[in-house]
Amino acid sequence: MGMKKILLLFIFSVITMFVNGQNIASANLTWDVDEVTDLQTQTTIPYKATFKTNASSSVEWIQKEGALATLYNVVATEGTWENISSYGSFTFLLNRNGKHCRLTVEKDVGGTFITLHFETVENKNYRQRFRVLAKL
């Protein structure tokens, strides 16, 4: 095997180890989504946005091609998910300006999804489920 092939194999192995070993609780990750489902009405529409989970400190929701960015502080987390290339789930309990919500990232045989669960002052639940584009 030539030196060039060995070098390429080494680089691919290092990249694969980095991606496969990412722990959602300690890594800064970007999740691009392409559709959203309103879980009350079961209505699904195309929707492009990005969620950035910054270890266990903050979550940024970027919409309208970057024109609208909302930053949430993480107040607590639930679960463990040490390898995002495997099936699992992890929940961030978020706060922004005194309003709380839950953001759950989950991966199963059906794909990777982010669920945002807001509770309003009137005790009405508002939940949205976003489909995450495949990583690699």
mmCIF file of N, CA and C in Angstrom:
data_model
loop_
_atom_site.group_PDB
_atom_site.id
_atom_site.type_symbol
_atom_site.label_atom_id
_atom_site.label_comp_id
_atom_site.label_asym_id
_atom_site.label_seq_id
_atom_site.Cartn_x
_atom_site.Cartn_y
_atom_site.Cartn_z
ATOM 1 N N MET A 1 0.861 -1.174 0.000
ATOM 2 C CA MET A 1 0.000 0.000 0.000
ATOM 3 C C MET A 1 0.903 1.232 0.000
ATOM 4 N N GLY A 2 0.594 2.171 -0.875
ATOM 5 C CA GLY A 2 1.404 3.365 -0.989
ATOM 6 C C GLY A 2 1.233 4.296 0.205
ATOM 7 N N MET A 3 2.214 5.174 0.372
ATOM 8 C CA MET A 3 2.204 6.123 1.484
ATOM 9 C C MET A 3 0.975 7.034 1.428
ATOM 10 N N LYS A 4 0.552 7.412 0.225
ATOM 11 C CA LYS A 4 -0.606 8.286 0.079
ATOM 12 C C LYS A 4 -1.877 7.587 0.583
ATOM 13 N N LYS A 5 -2.025 6.303 0.256
ATOM 14 C CA LYS A 5 -3.196 5.549 0.708
ATOM 15 C C LYS A 5 -3.186 5.387 2.225
ATOM 16 N N ILE A 6 -2.029 5.151 2.797
ATOM 17 C CA ILE A 6 -1.919 5.003 4.252
ATOM 18 C C ILE A 6 -2.300 6.312 4.939
ATOM 19 N N LEU A 7 -1.813 7.417 4.399
ATOM 20 C CA LEU A 7 -2.135 8.722 4.975
ATOM 21 C C LEU A 7 -3.638 9.001 4.886
ATOM 22 N N LEU A 8 -4.250 8.725 3.744
ATOM 23 C CA LEU A 8 -5.694 8.932 3.593
ATOM 24 C C LEU A 8 -6.484 8.041 4.545
ATOM 25 N N LEU A 9 -6.068 6.800 4.699
ATOM 26 C CA LEU A 9 -6.736 5.882 5.623
ATOM 27 C C LEU A 9 -6.618 6.385 7.062
ATOM 28 N N PHE A 10 -5.453 6.893 7.431
ATOM 29 C CA PHE A 10 -5.250 7.439 8.771
ATOM 30 C C PHE A 10 -6.152 8.650 9.009
ATOM 31 N N ILE A 11 -6.196 9.563 8.052
ATOM 32 C CA ILE A 11 -7.034 10.762 8.197
ATOM 33 C C ILE A 11 -8.498 10.370 8.324
ATOM 34 N N PHE A 12 -8.965 9.446 7.486
ATOM 35 C CA PHE A 12 -10.354 8.991 7.563
ATOM 36 C C PHE A 12 -10.641 8.354 8.921
ATOM 37 N N SER A 13 -9.717 7.564 9.436
ATOM 38 C CA SER A 13 -9.904 6.921 10.744
ATOM 39 C C SER A 13 -10.012 7.946 11.865
ATOM 40 N N VAL A 14 -9.184 8.963 11.831
ATOM 41 C CA VAL A 14 -9.215 10.003 12.860
ATOM 42 C C VAL A 14 -10.531 10.772 12.793
ATOM 43 N N ILE A 15 -10.960 11.138 11.592
ATOM 44 C CA ILE A 15 -12.229 11.859 11.444
ATOM 45 C C ILE A 15 -13.382 10.999 11.930
ATOM 46 N N THR A 16 -13.407 9.732 11.569
ATOM 47 C CA THR A 16 -14.474 8.829 12.000
ATOM 48 C C THR A 16 -14.498 8.693 13.513
ATOM 49 N N MET A 17 -13.347 8.565 14.148
ATOM 50 C CA MET A 17 -13.302 8.460 15.609
ATOM 51 C C MET A 17 -13.831 9.735 16.244
ATOM 52 N N PHE A 18 -13.490 10.897 15.678
ATOM 53 C CA PHE A 18 -13.953 12.167 16.244
ATOM 54 C C PHE A 18 -15.469 12.281 16.152
ATOM 55 N N VAL A 19 -16.022 11.985 14.986
ATOM 56 C CA VAL A 19 -17.470 12.114 14.798
ATOM 57 C C VAL A 19 -18.210 11.080 15.633
ATOM 58 N N ASN A 20 -17.783 9.847 15.602
ATOM 59 C CA ASN A 20 -18.499 8.785 16.297
ATOM 60 C C ASN A 20 -18.416 8.894 17.801
ATOM 61 N N GLY A 21 -17.397 9.504 18.324
ATOM 62 C CA GLY A 21 -17.225 9.556 19.757
ATOM 63 C C GLY A 21 -17.793 10.788 20.423
ATOM 64 N N GLN A 22 -18.598 11.569 19.726
ATOM 65 C CA GLN A 22 -19.078 12.818 20.302
ATOM 66 C C GLN A 22 -20.161 12.575 21.348
ATOM 67 N N ASN A 23 -19.944 13.160 22.510
ATOM 68 C CA ASN A 23 -20.876 13.073 23.629
ATOM 69 C C ASN A 23 -21.686 14.361 23.648
ATOM 70 N N ILE A 24 -23.000 14.243 23.545
ATOM 71 C CA ILE A 24 -23.864 15.423 23.438
ATOM 72 C C ILE A 24 -23.752 16.339 24.660
ATOM 73 N N ALA A 25 -23.422 15.785 25.818
ATOM 74 C CA ALA A 25 -23.342 16.588 27.042
ATOM 75 C C ALA A 25 -22.070 17.424 27.115
ATOM 76 N N SER A 26 -21.044 17.061 26.342
ATOM 77 C CA SER A 26 -19.777 17.779 26.462
ATOM 78 C C SER A 26 -19.265 18.365 25.147
ATOM 79 N N ALA A 27 -19.947 18.115 24.039
ATOM 80 C CA ALA A 27 -19.486 18.609 22.738
ATOM 81 C C ALA A 27 -20.361 19.763 22.254
ATOM 82 N N ASN A 28 -19.788 20.585 21.402
ATOM 83 C CA ASN A 28 -20.550 21.626 20.711
ATOM 84 C C ASN A 28 -20.987 21.035 19.374
ATOM 85 N N LEU A 29 -22.295 20.854 19.199
ATOM 86 C CA LEU A 29 -22.810 20.161 18.025
ATOM 87 C C LEU A 29 -23.788 21.035 17.256
ATOM 88 N N THR A 30 -23.842 20.833 15.949
ATOM 89 C CA THR A 30 -24.761 21.547 15.072
ATOM 90 C C THR A 30 -25.732 20.551 14.464
ATOM 91 N N TRP A 31 -27.020 20.886 14.548
ATOM 92 C CA TRP A 31 -28.088 20.020 14.045
ATOM 93 C C TRP A 31 -28.896 20.807 13.019
ATOM 94 N N ASP A 32 -28.771 20.467 11.743
ATOM 95 C CA ASP A 32 -29.544 21.123 10.692
ATOM 96 C C ASP A 32 -30.848 20.360 10.492
ATOM 97 N N VAL A 33 -31.956 21.078 10.415
ATOM 98 C CA VAL A 33 -33.264 20.442 10.255
ATOM 99 C C VAL A 33 -33.896 20.885 8.936
ATOM 100 N N ASP A 34 -34.779 20.023 8.398
ATOM 101 C CA ASP A 34 -35.403 20.340 7.113
ATOM 102 C C ASP A 34 -36.928 20.280 7.126
ATOM 103 N N GLU A 35 -37.521 19.876 8.244
ATOM 104 C CA GLU A 35 -38.977 19.912 8.353
ATOM 105 C C GLU A 35 -39.382 19.951 9.813
ATOM 106 N N VAL A 36 -40.611 20.436 10.046
ATOM 107 C CA VAL A 36 -41.137 20.524 11.406
ATOM 108 C C VAL A 36 -42.555 19.967 11.407
ATOM 109 N N THR A 37 -42.894 19.290 12.508
ATOM 110 C CA THR A 37 -44.242 18.777 12.716
ATOM 111 C C THR A 37 -44.811 19.395 13.981
ATOM 112 N N ASP A 38 -45.984 20.008 13.863
ATOM 113 C CA ASP A 38 -46.723 20.480 15.033
ATOM 114 C C ASP A 38 -47.368 19.239 15.642
ATOM 115 N N LEU A 39 -46.962 18.864 16.837
ATOM 116 C CA LEU A 39 -47.435 17.614 17.433
ATOM 117 C C LEU A 39 -48.872 17.688 17.931
ATOM 118 N N GLN A 40 -49.459 18.878 18.002
ATOM 119 C CA GLN A 40 -50.873 18.994 18.371
ATOM 120 C C GLN A 40 -51.764 18.682 17.168
ATOM 121 N N THR A 41 -51.407 19.226 16.013
ATOM 122 C CA THR A 41 -52.236 19.057 14.812
ATOM 123 C C THR A 41 -51.717 17.972 13.875
ATOM 124 N N GLN A 42 -50.500 17.481 14.144
ATOM 125 C CA GLN A 42 -49.826 16.500 13.284
ATOM 126 C C GLN A 42 -49.597 17.045 11.871
ATOM 127 N N THR A 43 -49.432 18.351 11.764
ATOM 128 C CA THR A 43 -49.157 18.994 10.483
ATOM 129 C C THR A 43 -47.652 19.110 10.299
ATOM 130 N N THR A 44 -47.149 18.630 9.159
ATOM 131 C CA THR A 44 -45.726 18.689 8.853
ATOM 132 C C THR A 44 -45.512 19.607 7.661
ATOM 133 N N ILE A 45 -44.509 20.486 7.787
ATOM 134 C CA ILE A 45 -44.179 21.402 6.696
ATOM 135 C C ILE A 45 -42.661 21.455 6.520
ATOM 136 N N PRO A 46 -42.188 21.786 5.310
ATOM 137 C CA PRO A 46 -40.753 22.009 5.124
ATOM 138 C C PRO A 46 -40.314 23.199 5.982
ATOM 139 N N TYR A 47 -39.149 23.083 6.593
ATOM 140 C CA TYR A 47 -38.684 24.139 7.497
ATOM 141 C C TYR A 47 -37.181 23.994 7.663
ATOM 142 N N LYS A 48 -36.440 25.003 7.305
ATOM 143 C CA LYS A 48 -34.984 24.962 7.450
ATOM 144 C C LYS A 48 -34.572 25.794 8.654
ATOM 145 N N ALA A 49 -33.789 25.175 9.512
ATOM 146 C CA ALA A 49 -33.255 25.859 10.693
ATOM 147 C C ALA A 49 -32.050 25.071 11.182
ATOM 148 N N THR A 50 -31.360 25.641 12.148
ATOM 149 C CA THR A 50 -30.203 24.996 12.764
ATOM 150 C C THR A 50 -30.310 25.143 14.268
ATOM 151 N N PHE A 51 -30.003 24.064 14.974
ATOM 152 C CA PHE A 51 -29.876 24.099 16.423
ATOM 153 C C PHE A 51 -28.411 23.841 16.746
ATOM 154 N N LYS A 52 -27.849 24.667 17.618
ATOM 155 C CA LYS A 52 -26.479 24.458 18.086
ATOM 156 C C LYS A 52 -26.538 24.167 19.572
ATOM 157 N N THR A 53 -26.150 22.949 19.941
ATOM 158 C CA THR A 53 -26.085 22.588 21.356
ATOM 159 C C THR A 53 -24.643 22.773 21.797
ATOM 160 N N ASN A 54 -24.448 23.646 22.749
ATOM 161 C CA ASN A 54 -23.111 24.003 23.225
ATOM 162 C C ASN A 54 -22.850 23.325 24.559
ATOM 163 N N ALA A 55 -22.422 22.051 24.442
ATOM 164 C CA ALA A 55 -22.222 21.203 25.614
ATOM 165 C C ALA A 55 -23.466 21.289 26.489
ATOM 166 N N SER A 56 -23.301 21.507 27.755
ATOM 167 C CA SER A 56 -24.456 21.613 28.649
ATOM 168 C C SER A 56 -24.653 23.043 29.131
ATOM 169 N N SER A 57 -24.261 24.029 28.290
ATOM 170 C CA SER A 57 -24.373 25.424 28.730
ATOM 171 C C SER A 57 -25.456 26.215 28.000
ATOM 172 N N SER A 58 -25.605 26.017 26.691
ATOM 173 C CA SER A 58 -26.605 26.791 25.953
ATOM 174 C C SER A 58 -27.044 26.050 24.698
ATOM 175 N N VAL A 59 -28.189 26.482 24.177
ATOM 176 C CA VAL A 59 -28.703 25.992 22.898
ATOM 177 C C VAL A 59 -29.107 27.213 22.089
ATOM 178 N N GLU A 60 -28.660 27.260 20.847
ATOM 179 C CA GLU A 60 -29.020 28.360 19.958
ATOM 180 C C GLU A 60 -29.902 27.817 18.835
ATOM 181 N N TRP A 61 -31.017 28.464 18.596
ATOM 182 C CA TRP A 61 -31.964 28.093 17.541
ATOM 183 C C TRP A 61 -31.872 29.163 16.466
ATOM 184 N N ILE A 62 -31.361 28.794 15.301
ATOM 185 C CA ILE A 62 -31.113 29.744 14.219
ATOM 186 C C ILE A 62 -32.143 29.502 13.114
ATOM 187 N N GLN A 63 -32.911 30.554 12.793
ATOM 188 C CA GLN A 63 -33.979 30.467 11.806
ATOM 189 C C GLN A 63 -33.801 31.543 10.742
ATOM 190 N N LYS A 64 -34.610 31.469 9.707
ATOM 191 C CA LYS A 64 -34.653 32.479 8.641
ATOM 192 C C LYS A 64 -33.268 32.754 8.062
ATOM 193 N N GLU A 65 -32.557 31.652 7.746
ATOM 194 C CA GLU A 65 -31.229 31.728 7.132
ATOM 195 C C GLU A 65 -30.260 32.585 7.935
ATOM 196 N N GLY A 66 -30.370 32.529 9.246
ATOM 197 C CA GLY A 66 -29.468 33.256 10.128
ATOM 198 C C GLY A 66 -29.966 34.614 10.577
ATOM 199 N N ALA A 67 -31.088 35.071 10.023
ATOM 200 C CA ALA A 67 -31.613 36.391 10.383
ATOM 201 C C ALA A 67 -32.234 36.416 11.775
ATOM 202 N N LEU A 68 -32.623 35.259 12.292
ATOM 203 C CA LEU A 68 -33.235 35.176 13.618
ATOM 204 C C LEU A 68 -32.534 34.086 14.422
ATOM 205 N N ALA A 69 -31.895 34.474 15.508
ATOM 206 C CA ALA A 69 -31.212 33.516 16.378
ATOM 207 C C ALA A 69 -31.703 33.721 17.808
ATOM 208 N N THR A 70 -32.115 32.630 18.434
ATOM 209 C CA THR A 70 -32.609 32.674 19.804
ATOM 210 C C THR A 70 -31.696 31.822 20.667
ATOM 211 N N LEU A 71 -31.169 32.409 21.743
ATOM 212 C CA LEU A 71 -30.246 31.714 22.628
ATOM 213 C C LEU A 71 -30.949 31.342 23.925
ATOM 214 N N TYR A 72 -30.866 30.075 24.285
ATOM 215 C CA TYR A 72 -31.440 29.560 25.527
ATOM 216 C C TYR A 72 -30.304 29.123 26.447
ATOM 217 N N ASN A 73 -30.453 29.355 27.735
ATOM 218 C CA ASN A 73 -29.503 28.854 28.725
ATOM 219 C C ASN A 73 -29.961 27.482 29.190
ATOM 220 N N VAL A 74 -29.013 26.570 29.345
ATOM 221 C CA VAL A 74 -29.327 25.242 29.868
ATOM 222 C C VAL A 74 -29.321 25.326 31.386
ATOM 223 N N VAL A 75 -30.434 24.950 32.019
ATOM 224 C CA VAL A 75 -30.507 24.964 33.480
ATOM 225 C C VAL A 75 -30.332 23.566 34.063
ATOM 226 N N ALA A 76 -30.581 22.539 33.262
ATOM 227 C CA ALA A 76 -30.378 21.156 33.699
ATOM 228 C C ALA A 76 -30.423 20.258 32.467
ATOM 229 N N THR A 77 -29.984 19.027 32.647
ATOM 230 C CA THR A 77 -30.051 18.039 31.571
ATOM 231 C C THR A 77 -30.604 16.737 32.131
ATOM 232 N N GLU A 78 -31.121 15.915 31.229
ATOM 233 C CA GLU A 78 -31.628 14.600 31.613
ATOM 234 C C GLU A 78 -31.088 13.571 30.635
ATOM 235 N N GLY A 79 -30.569 12.479 31.177
ATOM 236 C CA GLY A 79 -30.102 11.380 30.342
ATOM 237 C C GLY A 79 -28.618 11.433 30.069
ATOM 238 N N THR A 80 -28.158 10.412 29.385
ATOM 239 C CA THR A 80 -26.778 10.337 28.912
ATOM 240 C C THR A 80 -26.812 9.816 27.483
ATOM 241 N N TRP A 81 -25.930 10.342 26.666
ATOM 242 C CA TRP A 81 -25.812 9.889 25.275
ATOM 243 C C TRP A 81 -24.375 10.158 24.885
ATOM 244 N N GLU A 82 -23.535 9.176 25.098
ATOM 245 C CA GLU A 82 -22.095 9.366 24.955
ATOM 246 C C GLU A 82 -21.589 9.246 23.530
ATOM 247 N N ASN A 83 -22.400 8.706 22.623
ATOM 248 C CA ASN A 83 -21.955 8.517 21.250
ATOM 249 C C ASN A 83 -23.126 8.805 20.314
ATOM 250 N N ILE A 84 -23.145 9.980 19.711
ATOM 251 C CA ILE A 84 -24.304 10.386 18.911
ATOM 252 C C ILE A 84 -24.458 9.587 17.626
ATOM 253 N N SER A 85 -23.479 8.776 17.266
ATOM 254 C CA SER A 85 -23.655 7.930 16.086
ATOM 255 C C SER A 85 -24.491 6.694 16.421
ATOM 256 N N SER A 86 -24.704 6.443 17.708
ATOM 257 C CA SER A 86 -25.543 5.331 18.158
ATOM 258 C C SER A 86 -26.925 5.857 18.518
ATOM 259 N N TYR A 87 -27.873 4.939 18.673
ATOM 260 C CA TYR A 87 -29.212 5.338 19.112
ATOM 261 C C TYR A 87 -29.139 5.871 20.536
ATOM 262 N N GLY A 88 -29.954 6.878 20.825
ATOM 263 C CA GLY A 88 -29.993 7.434 22.166
ATOM 264 C C GLY A 88 -30.834 8.693 22.203
ATOM 265 N N SER A 89 -30.893 9.301 23.384
ATOM 266 C CA SER A 89 -31.614 10.566 23.528
ATOM 267 C C SER A 89 -31.018 11.354 24.683
ATOM 268 N N PHE A 90 -31.265 12.657 24.648
ATOM 269 C CA PHE A 90 -30.732 13.557 25.664
ATOM 270 C C PHE A 90 -31.651 14.772 25.716
ATOM 271 N N THR A 91 -31.969 15.238 26.915
ATOM 272 C CA THR A 91 -32.880 16.369 27.077
ATOM 273 C C THR A 91 -32.182 17.535 27.759
ATOM 274 N N PHE A 92 -32.372 18.715 27.183
ATOM 275 C CA PHE A 92 -31.903 19.964 27.768
ATOM 276 C C PHE A 92 -33.114 20.683 28.349
ATOM 277 N N LEU A 93 -33.044 21.090 29.606
ATOM 278 C CA LEU A 93 -34.070 21.936 30.213
ATOM 279 C C LEU A 93 -33.571 23.367 30.047
ATOM 280 N N LEU A 94 -34.343 24.183 29.344
ATOM 281 C CA LEU A 94 -33.878 25.494 28.900
ATOM 282 C C LEU A 94 -34.654 26.637 29.533
ATOM 283 N N ASN A 95 -33.995 27.798 29.582
ATOM 284 C CA ASN A 95 -34.608 29.013 30.109
ATOM 285 C C ASN A 95 -34.189 30.173 29.213
ATOM 286 N N ARG A 96 -35.164 31.013 28.890
ATOM 287 C CA ARG A 96 -34.882 32.250 28.161
ATOM 288 C C ARG A 96 -35.842 33.305 28.678
ATOM 289 N N ASN A 97 -35.288 34.328 29.292
ATOM 290 C CA ASN A 97 -36.098 35.432 29.836
ATOM 291 C C ASN A 97 -37.184 34.935 30.784
ATOM 292 N N GLY A 98 -36.845 33.975 31.620
ATOM 293 C CA GLY A 98 -37.793 33.465 32.608
ATOM 294 C C GLY A 98 -38.784 32.450 32.081
ATOM 295 N N LYS A 99 -38.735 32.136 30.800
ATOM 296 C CA LYS A 99 -39.632 31.141 30.214
ATOM 297 C C LYS A 99 -38.862 29.843 30.009
ATOM 298 N N HIS A 100 -39.504 28.743 30.370
ATOM 299 C CA HIS A 100 -38.842 27.441 30.328
ATOM 300 C C HIS A 100 -39.383 26.578 29.195
ATOM 301 N N CYS A 101 -38.525 25.723 28.682
ATOM 302 C CA CYS A 101 -38.934 24.723 27.701
ATOM 303 C C CYS A 101 -37.960 23.555 27.773
ATOM 304 N N ARG A 102 -38.325 22.488 27.099
ATOM 305 C CA ARG A 102 -37.491 21.284 27.036
ATOM 306 C C ARG A 102 -37.121 21.035 25.583
ATOM 307 N N LEU A 103 -35.869 20.702 25.347
ATOM 308 C CA LEU A 103 -35.421 20.323 24.018
ATOM 309 C C LEU A 103 -34.822 18.931 24.126
ATOM 310 N N THR A 104 -35.396 17.986 23.404
ATOM 311 C CA THR A 104 -34.903 16.614 23.418
ATOM 312 C C THR A 104 -34.366 16.262 22.043
ATOM 313 N N VAL A 105 -33.142 15.755 22.004
ATOM 314 C CA VAL A 105 -32.551 15.232 20.777
ATOM 315 C C VAL A 105 -32.581 13.721 20.908
ATOM 316 N N GLU A 106 -33.112 13.043 19.887
ATOM 317 C CA GLU A 106 -33.190 11.586 19.954
ATOM 318 C C GLU A 106 -32.893 10.973 18.596
ATOM 319 N N LYS A 107 -32.253 9.830 18.640
ATOM 320 C CA LYS A 107 -31.941 9.095 17.415
ATOM 321 C C LYS A 107 -32.413 7.666 17.596
ATOM 322 N N ASP A 108 -33.177 7.184 16.605
ATOM 323 C CA ASP A 108 -33.605 5.793 16.602
ATOM 324 C C ASP A 108 -33.612 5.306 15.159
ATOM 325 N N VAL A 109 -34.188 4.155 14.931
ATOM 326 C CA VAL A 109 -34.181 3.572 13.593
ATOM 327 C C VAL A 109 -34.864 4.479 12.569
ATOM 328 N N GLY A 110 -35.763 5.347 13.005
ATOM 329 C CA GLY A 110 -36.474 6.255 12.104
ATOM 330 C C GLY A 110 -35.719 7.518 11.750
ATOM 331 N N GLY A 111 -34.586 7.777 12.409
ATOM 332 C CA GLY A 111 -33.796 8.971 12.138
ATOM 333 C C GLY A 111 -33.486 9.740 13.403
ATOM 334 N N THR A 112 -33.029 10.966 13.227
ATOM 335 C CA THR A 112 -32.703 11.841 14.348
ATOM 336 C C THR A 112 -33.710 12.987 14.366
ATOM 337 N N PHE A 113 -34.224 13.277 15.571
ATOM 338 C CA PHE A 113 -35.256 14.297 15.720
ATOM 339 C C PHE A 113 -34.963 15.171 16.930
ATOM 340 N N ILE A 114 -35.418 16.413 16.854
ATOM 341 C CA ILE A 114 -35.378 17.341 17.982
ATOM 342 C C ILE A 114 -36.819 17.690 18.311
ATOM 343 N N THR A 115 -37.183 17.550 19.578
ATOM 344 C CA THR A 115 -38.522 17.933 20.014
ATOM 345 C C THR A 115 -38.407 19.107 20.971
ATOM 346 N N LEU A 116 -39.128 20.187 20.671
ATOM 347 C CA LEU A 116 -39.211 21.352 21.551
ATOM 348 C C LEU A 116 -40.578 21.334 22.215
ATOM 349 N N HIS A 117 -40.579 21.439 23.537
ATOM 350 C CA HIS A 117 -41.828 21.394 24.299
ATOM 351 C C HIS A 117 -41.914 22.665 25.137
ATOM 352 N N PHE A 118 -42.838 23.530 24.767
ATOM 353 C CA PHE A 118 -43.092 24.770 25.495
ATOM 354 C C PHE A 118 -44.365 24.602 26.308
ATOM 355 N N GLU A 119 -44.391 25.173 27.508
ATOM 356 C CA GLU A 119 -45.627 25.232 28.277
ATOM 357 C C GLU A 119 -45.970 26.697 28.465
ATOM 358 N N THR A 120 -47.171 27.074 28.063
ATOM 359 C CA THR A 120 -47.576 28.477 28.120
ATOM 360 C C THR A 120 -48.133 28.814 29.493
ATOM 361 N N VAL A 121 -48.353 30.092 29.715
ATOM 362 C CA VAL A 121 -48.915 30.569 30.980
ATOM 363 C C VAL A 121 -50.280 29.938 31.232
ATOM 364 N N GLU A 122 -51.022 29.701 30.178
ATOM 365 C CA GLU A 122 -52.362 29.122 30.307
ATOM 366 C C GLU A 122 -52.313 27.604 30.506
ATOM 367 N N ASN A 123 -51.117 27.058 30.761
ATOM 368 C CA ASN A 123 -50.896 25.619 30.912
ATOM 369 C C ASN A 123 -51.230 24.828 29.653
ATOM 370 N N LYS A 124 -51.101 25.465 28.520
ATOM 371 C CA LYS A 124 -51.273 24.766 27.257
ATOM 372 C C LYS A 124 -49.897 24.314 26.788
ATOM 373 N N ASN A 125 -49.838 23.106 26.300
ATOM 374 C CA ASN A 125 -48.579 22.586 25.791
ATOM 375 C C ASN A 125 -48.457 22.886 24.305
ATOM 376 N N TYR A 126 -47.264 23.249 23.909
ATOM 377 C CA TYR A 126 -46.977 23.500 22.508
ATOM 378 C C TYR A 126 -45.722 22.715 22.180
ATOM 379 N N ARG A 127 -45.857 21.722 21.303
ATOM 380 C CA ARG A 127 -44.714 20.868 20.984
ATOM 381 C C ARG A 127 -44.490 20.815 19.485
ATOM 382 N N GLN A 128 -43.220 20.911 19.119
ATOM 383 C CA GLN A 128 -42.807 20.813 17.726
ATOM 384 C C GLN A 128 -41.728 19.747 17.625
ATOM 385 N N ARG A 129 -41.762 19.009 16.532
ATOM 386 C CA ARG A 129 -40.751 17.978 16.291
ATOM 387 C C ARG A 129 -40.072 18.285 14.964
ATOM 388 N N PHE A 130 -38.745 18.396 15.003
ATOM 389 C CA PHE A 130 -37.947 18.755 13.840
ATOM 390 C C PHE A 130 -37.167 17.533 13.360
ATOM 391 N N ARG A 131 -37.154 17.307 12.056
ATOM 392 C CA ARG A 131 -36.347 16.215 11.501
ATOM 393 C C ARG A 131 -34.949 16.742 11.213
ATOM 394 N N VAL A 132 -33.947 16.055 11.746
ATOM 395 C CA VAL A 132 -32.547 16.446 11.573
ATOM 396 C C VAL A 132 -32.001 15.789 10.313
ATOM 397 N N LEU A 133 -31.302 16.573 9.504
ATOM 398 C CA LEU A 133 -30.628 16.022 8.332
ATOM 399 C C LEU A 133 -29.520 15.091 8.798
ATOM 400 N N ALA A 134 -29.286 14.039 8.059
ATOM 401 C CA ALA A 134 -28.274 13.047 8.432
ATOM 402 C C ALA A 134 -26.899 13.691 8.502
ATOM 403 N N LYS A 135 -26.127 13.274 9.514
ATOM 404 C CA LYS A 135 -24.738 13.719 9.644
ATOM 405 C C LYS A 135 -23.856 12.682 8.959
ATOM 406 N N LEU A 136 -22.985 13.138 8.098
ATOM 407 C CA LEU A 136 -22.087 12.290 7.311
ATOM 408 C C LEU A 136 -22.861 11.302 6.508
#
